[in-house]
Short mmCIF file of C-alpha atoms and ligand atoms in Angstrom, two decimals:
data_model
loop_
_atom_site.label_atom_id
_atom_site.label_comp_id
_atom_site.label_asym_id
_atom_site.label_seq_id
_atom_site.Cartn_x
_atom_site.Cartn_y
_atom_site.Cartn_z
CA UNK A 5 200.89 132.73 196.10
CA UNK A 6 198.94 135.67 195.08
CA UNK A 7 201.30 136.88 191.68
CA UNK A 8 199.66 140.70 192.60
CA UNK A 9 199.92 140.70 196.14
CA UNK A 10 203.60 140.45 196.48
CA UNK A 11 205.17 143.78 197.39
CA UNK A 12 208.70 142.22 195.94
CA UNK A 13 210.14 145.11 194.02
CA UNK A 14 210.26 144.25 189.69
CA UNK A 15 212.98 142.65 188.78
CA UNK A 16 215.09 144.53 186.20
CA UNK A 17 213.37 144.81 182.85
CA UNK A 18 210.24 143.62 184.21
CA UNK A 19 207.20 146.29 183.40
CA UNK A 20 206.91 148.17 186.83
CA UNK A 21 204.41 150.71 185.49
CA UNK A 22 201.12 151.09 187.66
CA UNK A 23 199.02 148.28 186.59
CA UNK A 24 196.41 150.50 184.72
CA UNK A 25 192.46 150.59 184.72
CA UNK A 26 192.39 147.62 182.39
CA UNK A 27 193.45 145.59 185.54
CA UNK A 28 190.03 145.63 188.13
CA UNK A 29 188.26 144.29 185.19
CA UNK A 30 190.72 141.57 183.92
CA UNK A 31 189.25 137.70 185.10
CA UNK A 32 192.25 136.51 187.34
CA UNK A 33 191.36 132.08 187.19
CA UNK A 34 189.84 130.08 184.44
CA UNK A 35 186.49 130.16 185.67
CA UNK A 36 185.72 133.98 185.37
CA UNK A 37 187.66 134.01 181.81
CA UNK A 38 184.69 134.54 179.04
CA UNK A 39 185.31 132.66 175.47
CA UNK A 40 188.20 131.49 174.11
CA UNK A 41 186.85 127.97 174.61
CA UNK A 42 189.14 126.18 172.92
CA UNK A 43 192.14 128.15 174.21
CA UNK A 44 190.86 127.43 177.87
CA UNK A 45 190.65 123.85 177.48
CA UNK A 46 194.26 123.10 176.18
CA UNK A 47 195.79 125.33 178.41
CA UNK A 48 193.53 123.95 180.96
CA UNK A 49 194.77 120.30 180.20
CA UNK A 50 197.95 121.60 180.28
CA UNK A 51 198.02 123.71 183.56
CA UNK A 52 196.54 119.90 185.32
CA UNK A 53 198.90 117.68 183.93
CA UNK A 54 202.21 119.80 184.65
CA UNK A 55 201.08 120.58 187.92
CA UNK A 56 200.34 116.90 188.75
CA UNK A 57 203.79 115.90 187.37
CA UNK A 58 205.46 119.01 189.47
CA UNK A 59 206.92 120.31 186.16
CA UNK A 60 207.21 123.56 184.58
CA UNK A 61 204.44 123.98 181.92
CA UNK A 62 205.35 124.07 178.73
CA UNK A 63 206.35 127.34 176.61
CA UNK A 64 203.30 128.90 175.40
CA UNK A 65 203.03 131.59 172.48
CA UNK A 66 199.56 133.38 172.45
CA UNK A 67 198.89 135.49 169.04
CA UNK A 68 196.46 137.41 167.56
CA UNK A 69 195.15 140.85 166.89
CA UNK A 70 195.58 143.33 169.99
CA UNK A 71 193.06 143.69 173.38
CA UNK A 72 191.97 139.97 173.24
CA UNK A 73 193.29 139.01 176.50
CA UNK A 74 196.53 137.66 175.74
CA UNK A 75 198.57 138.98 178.64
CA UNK A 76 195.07 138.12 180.85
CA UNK A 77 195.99 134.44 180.19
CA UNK A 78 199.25 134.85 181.35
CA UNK A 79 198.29 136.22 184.66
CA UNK A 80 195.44 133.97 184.47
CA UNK A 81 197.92 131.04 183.63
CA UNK A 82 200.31 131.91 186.52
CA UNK A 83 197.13 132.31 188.94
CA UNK A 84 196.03 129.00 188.27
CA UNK A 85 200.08 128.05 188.83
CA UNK A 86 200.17 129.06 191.93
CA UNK A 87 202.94 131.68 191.19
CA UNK A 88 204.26 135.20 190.48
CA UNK A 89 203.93 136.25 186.53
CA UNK A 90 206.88 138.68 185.64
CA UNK A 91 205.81 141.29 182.83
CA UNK A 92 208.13 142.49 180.01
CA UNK A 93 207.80 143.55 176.88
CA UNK A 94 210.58 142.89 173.42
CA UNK A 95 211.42 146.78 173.57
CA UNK A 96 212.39 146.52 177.19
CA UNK A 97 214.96 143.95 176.69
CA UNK A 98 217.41 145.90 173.87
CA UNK A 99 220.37 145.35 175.80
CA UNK A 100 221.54 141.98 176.84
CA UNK A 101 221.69 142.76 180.27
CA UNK A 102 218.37 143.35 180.44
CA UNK A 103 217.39 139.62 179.76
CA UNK A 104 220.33 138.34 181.63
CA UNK A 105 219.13 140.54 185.07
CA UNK A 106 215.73 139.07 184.24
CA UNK A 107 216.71 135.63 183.59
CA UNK A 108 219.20 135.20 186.28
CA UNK A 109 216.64 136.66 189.54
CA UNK A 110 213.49 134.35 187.94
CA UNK A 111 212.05 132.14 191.15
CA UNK A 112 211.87 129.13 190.58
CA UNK A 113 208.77 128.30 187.80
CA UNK A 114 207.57 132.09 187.90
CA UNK A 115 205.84 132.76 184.68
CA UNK A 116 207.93 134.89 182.36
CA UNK A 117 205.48 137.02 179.72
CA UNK A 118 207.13 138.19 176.74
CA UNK A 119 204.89 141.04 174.95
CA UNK A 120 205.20 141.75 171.70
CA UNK A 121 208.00 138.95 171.40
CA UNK A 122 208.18 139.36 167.40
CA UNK A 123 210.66 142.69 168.41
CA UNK A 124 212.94 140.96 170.18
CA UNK A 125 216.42 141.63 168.50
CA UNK A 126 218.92 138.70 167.82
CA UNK A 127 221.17 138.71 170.58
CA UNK A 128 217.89 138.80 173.14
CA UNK A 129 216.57 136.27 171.37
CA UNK A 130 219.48 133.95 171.32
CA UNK A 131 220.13 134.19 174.63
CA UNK A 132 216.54 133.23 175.62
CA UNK A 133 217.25 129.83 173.15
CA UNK A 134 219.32 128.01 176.12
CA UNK A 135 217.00 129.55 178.86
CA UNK A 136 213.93 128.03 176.99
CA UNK A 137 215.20 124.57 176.69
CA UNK A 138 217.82 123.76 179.17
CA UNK A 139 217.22 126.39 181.28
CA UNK A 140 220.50 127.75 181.21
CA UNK A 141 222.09 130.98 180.13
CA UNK A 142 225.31 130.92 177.88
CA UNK A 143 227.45 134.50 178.41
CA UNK A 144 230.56 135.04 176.55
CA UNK A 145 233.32 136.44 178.68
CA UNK A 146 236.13 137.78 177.66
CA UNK A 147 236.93 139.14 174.50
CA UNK A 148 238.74 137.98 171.29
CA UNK A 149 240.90 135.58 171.42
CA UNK A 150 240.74 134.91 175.55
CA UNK A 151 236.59 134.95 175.06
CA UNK A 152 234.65 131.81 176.55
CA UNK A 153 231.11 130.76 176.79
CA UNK A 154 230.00 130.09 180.53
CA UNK A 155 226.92 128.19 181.05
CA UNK A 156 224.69 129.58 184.26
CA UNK A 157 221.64 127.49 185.54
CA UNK A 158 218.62 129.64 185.74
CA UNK A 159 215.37 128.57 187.45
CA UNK A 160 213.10 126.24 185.19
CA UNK A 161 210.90 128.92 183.68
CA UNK A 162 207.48 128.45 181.71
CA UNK A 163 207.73 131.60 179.00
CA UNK A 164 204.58 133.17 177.22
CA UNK A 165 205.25 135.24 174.71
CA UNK A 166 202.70 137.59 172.74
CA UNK A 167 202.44 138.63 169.55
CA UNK A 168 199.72 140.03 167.44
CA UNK A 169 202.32 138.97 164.50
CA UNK A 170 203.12 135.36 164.68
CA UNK A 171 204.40 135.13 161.01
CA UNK A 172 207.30 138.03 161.75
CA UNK A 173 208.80 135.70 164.75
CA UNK A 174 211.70 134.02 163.19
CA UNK A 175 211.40 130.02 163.07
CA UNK A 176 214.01 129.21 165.94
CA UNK A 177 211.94 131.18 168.27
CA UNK A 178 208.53 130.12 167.14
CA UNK A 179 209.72 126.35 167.11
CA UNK A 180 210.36 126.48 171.04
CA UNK A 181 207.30 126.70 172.27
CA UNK A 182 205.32 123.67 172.87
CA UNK A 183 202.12 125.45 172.59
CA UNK A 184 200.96 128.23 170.19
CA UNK A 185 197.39 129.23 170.51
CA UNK A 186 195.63 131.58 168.17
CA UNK A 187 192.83 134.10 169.96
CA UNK A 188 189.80 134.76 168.03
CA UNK A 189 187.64 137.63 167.59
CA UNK A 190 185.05 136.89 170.39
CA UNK A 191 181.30 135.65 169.96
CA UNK A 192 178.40 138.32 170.71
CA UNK A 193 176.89 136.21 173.46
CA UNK A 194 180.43 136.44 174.87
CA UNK A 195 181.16 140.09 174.65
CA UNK A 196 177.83 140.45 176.09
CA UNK A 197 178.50 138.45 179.09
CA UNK A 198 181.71 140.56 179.37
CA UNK A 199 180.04 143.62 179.60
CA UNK A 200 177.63 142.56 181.84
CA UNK A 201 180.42 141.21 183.84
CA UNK A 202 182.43 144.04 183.91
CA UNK A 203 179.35 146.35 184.47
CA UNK A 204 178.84 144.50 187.93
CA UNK A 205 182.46 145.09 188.69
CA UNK A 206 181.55 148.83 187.83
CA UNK A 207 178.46 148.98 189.77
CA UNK A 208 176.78 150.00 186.73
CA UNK A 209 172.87 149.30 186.10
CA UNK A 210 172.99 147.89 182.50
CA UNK A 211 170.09 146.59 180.83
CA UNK A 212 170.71 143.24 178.92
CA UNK A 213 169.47 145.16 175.24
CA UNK A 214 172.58 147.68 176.76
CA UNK A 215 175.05 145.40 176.89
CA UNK A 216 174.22 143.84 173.90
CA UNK A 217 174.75 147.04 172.34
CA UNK A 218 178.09 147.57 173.73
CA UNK A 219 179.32 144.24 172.37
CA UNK A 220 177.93 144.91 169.12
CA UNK A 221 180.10 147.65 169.07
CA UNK A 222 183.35 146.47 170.28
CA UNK A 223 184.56 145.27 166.83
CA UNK A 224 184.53 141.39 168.48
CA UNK A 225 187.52 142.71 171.59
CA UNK A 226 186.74 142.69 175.00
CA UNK A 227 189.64 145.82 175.68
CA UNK A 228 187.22 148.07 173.70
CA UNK A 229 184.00 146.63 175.16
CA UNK A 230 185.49 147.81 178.38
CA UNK A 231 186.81 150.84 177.18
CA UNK A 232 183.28 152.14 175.43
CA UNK A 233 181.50 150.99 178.82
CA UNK A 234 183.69 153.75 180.61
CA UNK A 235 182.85 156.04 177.66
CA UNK A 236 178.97 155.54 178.40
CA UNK A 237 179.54 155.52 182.30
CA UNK A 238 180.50 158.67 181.76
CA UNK A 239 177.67 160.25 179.58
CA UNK A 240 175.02 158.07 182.08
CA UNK A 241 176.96 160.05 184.68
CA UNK A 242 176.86 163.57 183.43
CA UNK A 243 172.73 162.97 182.74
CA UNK A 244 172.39 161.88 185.99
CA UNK A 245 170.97 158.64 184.85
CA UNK A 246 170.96 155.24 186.86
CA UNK A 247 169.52 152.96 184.73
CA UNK A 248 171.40 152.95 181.65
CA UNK A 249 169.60 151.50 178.50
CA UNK A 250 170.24 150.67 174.85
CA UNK A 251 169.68 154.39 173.46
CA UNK A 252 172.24 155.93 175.99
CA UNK A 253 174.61 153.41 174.65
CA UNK A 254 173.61 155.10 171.03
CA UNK A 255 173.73 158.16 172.13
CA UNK A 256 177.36 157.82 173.84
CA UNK A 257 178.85 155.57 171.00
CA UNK A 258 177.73 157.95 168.37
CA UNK A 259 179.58 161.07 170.04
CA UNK A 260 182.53 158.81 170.24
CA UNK A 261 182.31 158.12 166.60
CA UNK A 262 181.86 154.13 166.77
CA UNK A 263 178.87 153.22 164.77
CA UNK A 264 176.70 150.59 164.98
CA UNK A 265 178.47 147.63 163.36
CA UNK A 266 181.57 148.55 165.90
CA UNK A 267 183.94 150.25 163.34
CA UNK A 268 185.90 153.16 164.56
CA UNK A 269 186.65 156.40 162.47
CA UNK A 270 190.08 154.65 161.56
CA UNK A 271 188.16 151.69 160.01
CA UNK A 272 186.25 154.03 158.43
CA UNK A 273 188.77 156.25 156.84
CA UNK A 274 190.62 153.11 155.63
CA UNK A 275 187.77 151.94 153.72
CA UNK A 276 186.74 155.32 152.64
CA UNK A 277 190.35 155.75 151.07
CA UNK A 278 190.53 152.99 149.24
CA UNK A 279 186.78 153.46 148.02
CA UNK A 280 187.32 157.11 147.05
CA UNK A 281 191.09 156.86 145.76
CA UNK A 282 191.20 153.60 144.03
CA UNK A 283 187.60 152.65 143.41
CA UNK A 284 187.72 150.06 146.15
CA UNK A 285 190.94 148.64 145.22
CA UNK A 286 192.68 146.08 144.53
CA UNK A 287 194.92 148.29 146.20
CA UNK A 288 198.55 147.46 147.88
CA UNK A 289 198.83 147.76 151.28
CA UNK A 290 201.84 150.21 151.24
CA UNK A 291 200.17 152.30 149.07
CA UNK A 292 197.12 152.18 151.85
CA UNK A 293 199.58 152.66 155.12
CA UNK A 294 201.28 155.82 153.02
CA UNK A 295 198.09 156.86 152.22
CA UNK A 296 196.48 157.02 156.13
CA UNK A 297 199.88 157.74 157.50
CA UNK A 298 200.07 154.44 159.47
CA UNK A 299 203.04 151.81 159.47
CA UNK A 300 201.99 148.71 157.21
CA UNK A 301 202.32 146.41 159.87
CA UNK A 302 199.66 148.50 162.21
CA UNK A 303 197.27 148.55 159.41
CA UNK A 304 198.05 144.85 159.02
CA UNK A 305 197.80 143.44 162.39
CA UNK A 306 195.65 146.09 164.53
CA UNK A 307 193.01 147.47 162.03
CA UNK A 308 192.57 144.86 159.31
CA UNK A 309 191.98 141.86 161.55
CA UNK A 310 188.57 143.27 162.13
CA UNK A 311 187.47 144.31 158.69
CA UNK A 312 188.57 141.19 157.39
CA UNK A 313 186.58 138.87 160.15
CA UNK A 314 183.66 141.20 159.19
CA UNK A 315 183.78 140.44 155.26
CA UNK A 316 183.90 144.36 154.37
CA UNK A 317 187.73 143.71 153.14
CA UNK A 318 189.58 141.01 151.39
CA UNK A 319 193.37 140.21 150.83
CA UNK A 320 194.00 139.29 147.56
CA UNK A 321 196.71 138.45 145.36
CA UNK A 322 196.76 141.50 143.87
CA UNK A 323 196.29 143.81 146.83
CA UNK A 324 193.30 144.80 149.27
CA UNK A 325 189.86 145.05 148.41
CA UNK A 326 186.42 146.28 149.62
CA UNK A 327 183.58 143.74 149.84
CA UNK A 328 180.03 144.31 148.37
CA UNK A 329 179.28 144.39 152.11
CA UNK A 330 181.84 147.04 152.92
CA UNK A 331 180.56 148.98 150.57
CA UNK A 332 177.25 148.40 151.67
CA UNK A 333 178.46 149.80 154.66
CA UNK A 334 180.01 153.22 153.95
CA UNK A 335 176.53 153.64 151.73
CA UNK A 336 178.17 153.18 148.37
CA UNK A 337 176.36 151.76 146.08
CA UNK A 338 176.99 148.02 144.70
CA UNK A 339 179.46 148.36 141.98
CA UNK A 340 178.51 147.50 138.30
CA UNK A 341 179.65 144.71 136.53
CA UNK A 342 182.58 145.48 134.01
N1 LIG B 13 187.45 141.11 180.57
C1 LIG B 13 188.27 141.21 179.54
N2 LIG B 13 188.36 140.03 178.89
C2 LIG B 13 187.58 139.15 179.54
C3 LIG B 13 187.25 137.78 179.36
N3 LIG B 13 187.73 137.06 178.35
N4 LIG B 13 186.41 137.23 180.25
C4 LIG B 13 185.91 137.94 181.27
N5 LIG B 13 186.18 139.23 181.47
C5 LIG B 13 187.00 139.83 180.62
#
């Protein structure tokens, strides 16, 4: 079955929001998904051998900074399945009867994708517990002293959750799924065959030295390698210009404030506070989210990730610090021994 094609309205809770721009570019089967080698291969192994054996696959939690292509591989996943994939995210499902109406009108091995499955609140969460092993739901009825627990069969459901915080999902959760994959920042030779990918998709005449560009550029994340092509589509556009080579890319980044190593002006102003205010730390990372205005755990899962792949900031001990090489970077110069 074709999970997109289906006119079936969403089921309560499930996202029903149009499916966004992100969508004509996303790879839909194995084959057309770029990197993540290792990630491809044991959910490939494990795609074969349930199908073979008729089972549901196993529970699968994907984590790992944002725009990666974690909820890609769960439409990818359910693609390859043969069924529907049913979008949600934790803040959709405050109230238990959100999960229940989700739970309870699940076909029959439909994938279930959780997003951002770290906010899921208790009573969510422990009613997906039963659901994830025995596929069953337990409601209380009743209440007081005349409340009992009724157990409801539910359709054997593989769940994916997402997270770009595996370390703030509480054990019982994380400890149900039979497979936890980490994605990694991506390889240049990969973002570049994404780009070039997605400029074909585009009808966009790239140069290879273009692409390349764009990937260098995309701080290692295929959602922003997509979203800076559309940036340069447009300037190529408004010049008039088919061909679009390596210095339009330059030119377009630049007036979109990404420079050449990829960081974005929030990168930028991180490192510049903590170079400016406390000489390049170590610096804690309250101090640092207070400072920019940004919740802690943004600053720790969305825009750190990158630095920290990049060696321009460390975690320490005693706080966050700035690299020689970050420093480097924002044109300080190297700092003298003590
Ligand atoms: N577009 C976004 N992510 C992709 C990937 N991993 N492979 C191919 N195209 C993509």
């Amino acid at each position: 079955m074709d999970p997109s094609a289906s006119a079936e309205e969403p089921l309560p809770g499930e996202r029903s929001d149009s499916p966004g721009r992100e969508d004509t570019l996303r790879p839909r089967r194995f084959a057309d998904y770029i990197g993540q080698s290792e990630l491809k291969q044991v959910l490939g192994i494990a795609v074969t051998a349930t199908r073979s054996r008729g089972e549901p696959l196993d529970h699968v939690l994907l984590h790992g900074p944002p725009g990666l292509g974690k909820t890609t591989m769960a439409l990818v996943l359910a693609e390859e399945l043969g069924v529907r994939c049913r979008i949600t995210s934790a803040p959709a499902l405050e109230r238990p009867r959100d999960i229940i109406g989700l739970l309870v009108n699940l076909q029959a091995h439909e994938v279930l994708f959780i997003d951002e499955i770290h906010r899921l609140n208790r009573v969510a969460e422990e009613l997906l517990y039963p659901a994830m092993e025995d596929y069953r739901l337990d409601l209380t009825v009743g209440k007081g002293t005349t409340a009992r627990t009724r157990s409801l069969p539910i359709a054997p459901l593989p769940l994916v959750g997402a997270t770009t915080r595996a370390g703030a999902l509480r054990s019982p959760l994380r400890d149900r799924f039979g497979l936890v994959q980490r994605l990694e920042f991506y390889e240049l030779e990969d973002l570049q065959a994404i780009v070039e990918r997605a400029a074909g998709l585009l009808r966009l005449q790239l140069e290879a030295d273009a692409a390349l560009e764009v990937a260098r550029r995309c701080r290692g994340t295929p959602r922003i390698a997509n979203r800076l092509l559309r940036r340069v589509r447009d300037v190529a556009s408004v010049q008039g210009q088919e061909r679009i080579g390596p210095e339009l890319v330059h030119e377009a980044l630049s007036l979109h404030r990404v420079d050449g190593r990829g960081l974005d002006a929030s990168d930028r102003r991180l490192l510049t506070l903590m170079l400016e205010g406390y000489g390049g730390g170590p610096v804690g990372l309250e101090t640092l989210a207070a400072g920019l205005g940004e919740d802690p755990a943004t600053l720790e899962a969305v825009i750190e990730p990158f630095l920290l792949q990049q060696g321009l900031l460390q975690r320490t001990s005693r706080g966050r610090l700035v690299t020689p090489a970050g420093r480097s970077h924002l044109g300080w110069p190297a700092q003298q021994a003590a």
